[in-house]
mmCIF file of C-alpha atoms in Angstrom:
data_model
loop_
_atom_site.group_PDB
_atom_site.id
_atom_site.type_symbol
_atom_site.label_atom_id
_atom_site.label_comp_id
_atom_site.label_asym_id
_atom_site.label_seq_id
_atom_site.Cartn_x
_atom_site.Cartn_y
_atom_site.Cartn_z
ATOM 1 C CA MET A 1 1.655 10.050 4.755
ATOM 2 C CA GLU A 2 2.925 6.408 4.535
ATOM 3 C CA ILE A 3 0.399 3.813 3.712
ATOM 4 C CA SER A 4 1.157 0.256 3.139
ATOM 5 C CA ASN A 5 0.707 -1.591 -0.070
ATOM 6 C CA ALA A 6 1.056 -5.025 1.642
ATOM 7 C CA LYS A 7 -1.966 -7.142 1.044
ATOM 8 C CA GLN A 8 -4.133 -8.136 4.456
ATOM 9 C CA VAL A 9 -6.480 -10.646 5.118
ATOM 10 C CA ILE A 10 -9.455 -8.762 6.645
ATOM 11 C CA ASN A 11 -11.273 -10.815 9.073
ATOM 12 C CA ILE A 12 -14.135 -9.037 10.843
ATOM 13 C CA ASP A 13 -15.444 -12.300 12.886
ATOM 14 C CA GLU A 14 -18.485 -12.475 15.101
ATOM 15 C CA LYS A 15 -16.187 -12.042 18.193
ATOM 16 C CA LEU A 16 -14.821 -8.646 16.727
ATOM 17 C CA THR A 17 -17.943 -7.169 15.684
ATOM 18 C CA ALA A 18 -19.270 -8.015 19.103
ATOM 19 C CA ARG A 19 -16.349 -6.089 20.658
ATOM 20 C CA ILE A 20 -17.072 -3.407 18.190
ATOM 21 C CA ASN A 21 -20.760 -3.184 18.519
ATOM 22 C CA GLU A 22 -19.903 -2.934 22.135
ATOM 23 C CA LEU A 23 -17.632 -0.158 21.649
ATOM 24 C CA LEU A 24 -20.241 1.486 19.779
ATOM 25 C CA SER A 25 -22.800 1.497 22.416
ATOM 26 C CA HIS A 26 -20.689 4.005 24.648
ATOM 27 C CA TYR A 27 -21.474 6.721 22.021
ATOM 28 C CA PRO A 28 -24.812 8.296 20.701
ATOM 29 C CA ALA A 29 -25.972 6.512 17.447
ATOM 30 C CA ASP A 30 -25.288 9.460 15.346
ATOM 31 C CA LYS A 31 -21.712 9.927 16.678
ATOM 32 C CA LYS A 32 -20.200 6.725 15.503
ATOM 33 C CA LYS A 33 -16.986 8.359 14.494
ATOM 34 C CA SER A 34 -16.198 9.231 18.258
ATOM 35 C CA ALA A 35 -15.228 5.294 18.795
ATOM 36 C CA LEU A 36 -12.605 5.360 16.143
ATOM 37 C CA LEU A 37 -9.850 5.230 18.123
ATOM 38 C CA PRO A 38 -10.798 2.172 20.215
ATOM 39 C CA VAL A 39 -11.917 0.475 17.029
ATOM 40 C CA LEU A 40 -8.896 0.873 15.540
ATOM 41 C CA HIS A 41 -7.228 -0.470 18.572
ATOM 42 C CA GLU A 42 -9.269 -3.773 18.522
ATOM 43 C CA VAL A 43 -9.135 -4.163 14.727
ATOM 44 C CA GLN A 44 -5.367 -3.820 14.677
ATOM 45 C CA ASP A 45 -4.833 -6.232 17.508
ATOM 46 C CA ALA A 46 -7.037 -8.663 15.652
ATOM 47 C CA HIS A 47 -5.003 -8.224 12.537
ATOM 48 C CA ASP A 48 -1.362 -9.101 13.651
ATOM 49 C CA ASN A 49 -0.985 -5.549 15.167
ATOM 50 C CA TRP A 50 -1.093 -3.603 11.586
ATOM 51 C CA LEU A 51 -3.842 -1.743 9.280
ATOM 52 C CA SER A 52 -3.809 -2.102 5.515
ATOM 53 C CA THR A 53 -5.399 0.609 3.480
ATOM 54 C CA ASP A 54 -8.179 -1.794 2.876
ATOM 55 C CA LEU A 55 -8.601 -2.601 6.519
ATOM 56 C CA GLN A 56 -8.707 1.076 7.146
ATOM 57 C CA ASP A 57 -11.358 1.380 4.613
ATOM 58 C CA LYS A 58 -13.390 -1.458 6.507
ATOM 59 C CA VAL A 59 -13.183 0.657 9.608
ATOM 60 C CA ALA A 60 -14.441 3.691 7.663
ATOM 61 C CA GLU A 61 -17.458 1.528 6.544
ATOM 62 C CA ILE A 62 -18.291 0.298 10.139
ATOM 63 C CA LEU A 63 -18.320 3.385 11.479
ATOM 64 C CA GLU A 64 -19.993 5.121 8.487
ATOM 65 C CA ILE A 65 -17.468 7.673 7.981
ATOM 66 C CA LYS A 66 -14.998 8.604 4.820
ATOM 67 C CA PRO A 67 -11.778 6.823 4.562
ATOM 68 C CA ILE A 68 -9.735 9.868 4.745
ATOM 69 C CA GLU A 69 -10.965 10.502 8.295
ATOM 70 C CA VAL A 70 -9.585 7.067 9.334
ATOM 71 C CA TYR A 71 -6.325 7.715 7.431
ATOM 72 C CA GLU A 72 -5.730 10.806 8.900
ATOM 73 C CA VAL A 73 -5.943 9.271 12.555
ATOM 74 C CA VAL A 74 -3.601 6.106 11.540
ATOM 75 C CA THR A 75 -1.071 8.235 9.897
ATOM 76 C CA PHE A 76 -1.226 10.695 13.018
ATOM 77 C CA TYR A 77 -0.740 8.581 15.931
ATOM 78 C CA THR A 78 2.385 6.197 15.790
ATOM 79 C CA MET A 79 0.423 3.799 18.146
ATOM 80 C CA TYR A 80 -1.578 2.647 14.813
ATOM 81 C CA ASN A 81 1.102 0.579 12.302
ATOM 82 C CA GLN A 82 0.470 1.063 8.493
ATOM 83 C CA ARG A 83 2.618 -2.096 7.619
ATOM 84 C CA PRO A 84 3.554 -5.404 9.056
ATOM 85 C CA ILE A 85 5.646 -5.071 12.060
ATOM 86 C CA GLY A 86 7.615 -7.818 13.919
ATOM 87 C CA LYS A 87 6.542 -10.066 16.849
ATOM 88 C CA TYR A 88 8.535 -7.691 18.943
ATOM 89 C CA MET A 89 8.390 -4.227 18.512
ATOM 90 C CA PHE A 90 10.760 -2.098 20.295
ATOM 91 C CA GLU A 91 8.924 1.274 20.894
ATOM 92 C CA PHE A 92 11.809 3.569 22.245
ATOM 93 C CA CYS A 93 10.521 6.969 23.851
ATOM 94 C CA ARG A 94 12.448 9.784 21.888
ATOM 95 C CA THR A 95 11.516 12.884 23.871
ATOM 96 C CA SER A 96 13.828 14.843 25.651
ATOM 97 C CA CYS A 97 14.108 13.012 29.111
ATOM 98 C CA CYS A 98 14.937 9.576 27.374
ATOM 99 C CA CYS A 99 17.397 11.040 24.631
ATOM 100 C CA LEU A 100 19.313 13.037 27.659
ATOM 101 C CA ARG A 101 19.811 9.652 29.103
ATOM 102 C CA GLY A 102 20.925 8.125 26.117
ATOM 103 C CA ALA A 103 17.804 6.871 24.426
ATOM 104 C CA GLU A 104 19.054 7.446 20.960
ATOM 105 C CA ASP A 105 22.253 5.668 21.294
ATOM 106 C CA LEU A 106 20.361 2.779 22.724
ATOM 107 C CA MET A 107 18.135 2.897 19.571
ATOM 108 C CA ASP A 108 21.037 2.854 17.198
ATOM 109 C CA TYR A 109 22.869 -0.076 19.546
ATOM 110 C CA THR A 110 19.347 -2.122 19.066
ATOM 111 C CA CYS A 111 19.518 -1.695 15.536
ATOM 112 C CA GLU A 112 22.970 -2.391 15.151
ATOM 113 C CA LYS A 113 22.491 -5.612 16.952
ATOM 114 C CA LEU A 114 19.759 -6.499 14.873
ATOM 115 C CA GLY A 115 21.077 -5.979 11.661
ATOM 116 C CA ILE A 116 18.134 -3.235 10.981
ATOM 117 C CA GLN A 117 17.591 0.661 10.547
ATOM 118 C CA ILE A 118 15.144 2.353 12.752
ATOM 119 C CA GLY A 119 11.514 1.641 11.742
ATOM 120 C CA GLU A 120 12.681 -1.557 9.911
ATOM 121 C CA THR A 121 11.834 -5.077 10.543
ATOM 122 C CA THR A 122 14.247 -7.990 10.733
ATOM 123 C CA ALA A 123 14.378 -10.823 7.956
ATOM 124 C CA ASP A 124 12.959 -13.359 10.592
ATOM 125 C CA GLY A 125 9.891 -10.785 11.172
ATOM 126 C CA GLN A 126 10.748 -11.041 14.852
ATOM 127 C CA PHE A 127 11.973 -7.467 15.701
ATOM 128 C CA THR A 128 10.904 -3.860 14.678
ATOM 129 C CA VAL A 129 12.475 -0.844 16.168
ATOM 130 C CA VAL A 130 10.981 2.486 16.204
ATOM 131 C CA GLY A 131 11.174 5.838 17.949
ATOM 132 C CA VAL A 132 7.790 7.142 19.497
ATOM 133 C CA GLU A 133 6.505 10.308 21.412
ATOM 134 C CA CYS A 134 6.476 10.741 24.999
ATOM 135 C CA LEU A 135 5.410 7.132 26.954
ATOM 136 C CA GLY A 136 5.039 9.158 30.430
ATOM 137 C CA ALA A 137 7.781 7.605 32.127
ATOM 138 C CA CYS A 138 10.345 10.365 32.534
ATOM 139 C CA GLY A 139 11.691 9.215 35.541
ATOM 140 C CA TYR A 140 12.419 6.187 34.376
ATOM 141 C CA ALA A 141 14.481 7.223 31.536
ATOM 142 C CA PRO A 142 15.670 5.689 28.896
ATOM 143 C CA MET A 143 12.826 3.522 28.613
ATOM 144 C CA LEU A 144 10.975 1.724 25.882
ATOM 145 C CA GLN A 145 7.736 0.062 25.503
ATOM 146 C CA ILE A 146 7.023 -3.966 24.150
ATOM 147 C CA GLY A 147 3.665 -4.855 23.958
ATOM 148 C CA ASP A 148 1.984 -3.777 26.778
ATOM 149 C CA TYR A 149 4.913 -3.237 29.130
ATOM 150 C CA TYR A 150 7.776 -0.634 29.820
ATOM 151 C CA ARG A 151 11.451 -1.511 30.396
ATOM 152 C CA GLU A 152 13.097 0.965 32.179
ATOM 153 C CA HIS A 153 16.382 2.416 33.062
ATOM 154 C CA LEU A 154 17.814 1.003 29.893
ATOM 155 C CA THR A 155 21.361 -0.226 29.197
ATOM 156 C CA LYS A 156 23.065 -1.756 26.632
ATOM 157 C CA GLU A 157 23.190 -4.763 28.577
ATOM 158 C CA LYS A 158 19.249 -4.563 29.357
ATOM 159 C CA VAL A 159 18.789 -4.250 25.782
ATOM 160 C CA ASP A 160 20.780 -7.333 25.301
ATOM 161 C CA GLN A 161 18.747 -9.318 27.670
ATOM 162 C CA LEU A 162 15.757 -8.439 26.617
ATOM 163 C CA ILE A 163 16.627 -9.602 22.830
ATOM 164 C CA ASP A 164 17.714 -12.972 24.030
ATOM 165 C CA ASP A 165 14.532 -13.072 26.415
ATOM 166 C CA CYS A 166 12.435 -12.298 23.214
ATOM 167 C CA ARG A 167 14.304 -14.714 21.119
ATOM 168 C CA ALA A 168 13.595 -17.354 23.876
ATOM 169 C CA GLY A 169 9.812 -16.739 24.229
ATOM 170 C CA LYS A 170 10.100 -15.333 27.706
ATOM 171 C CA VAL A 171 8.522 -11.984 26.905
ATOM 172 C CA ASN A 172 5.041 -11.592 27.496
ATOM 173 C CA LEU A 173 3.365 -8.941 25.126
ATOM 174 C CA GLN A 174 -0.199 -8.527 26.901
#
């Protein structure tokens, strides 16, 4: 289990509180825990795309559950980040179809090009490269997700172009 010691400013403002309350309204009042995944997404999005231990504790408080119940979810799912990540997180699918089509080699290539290891962030805070479980686009392998978008049928040339586009601010994350 990896939990970051990095400090994070916790900002549960009126807009985020309203969104959390709207999510909670979809569940019985005595079943707040049912909203855990969507609440974590909203809170992570509002906090630079990562969830410190303190922030996870705050979610537990909001949902009136034990902190360990939040930690279990955050450490299980790769969609929750436990430490600061780069502005552009390249999430390479690392399951069968993508690996058979060269995803692991492309991950290594990307890391070499950026001067980092898998799971690390570049010194300028722009890029993080990680491997994730199936993204459900097997017919388009190898592929990765960046922000809300898939990049499919990847090649080294496409990875080079994606990195250049990110550096130039041409990549929309949402």
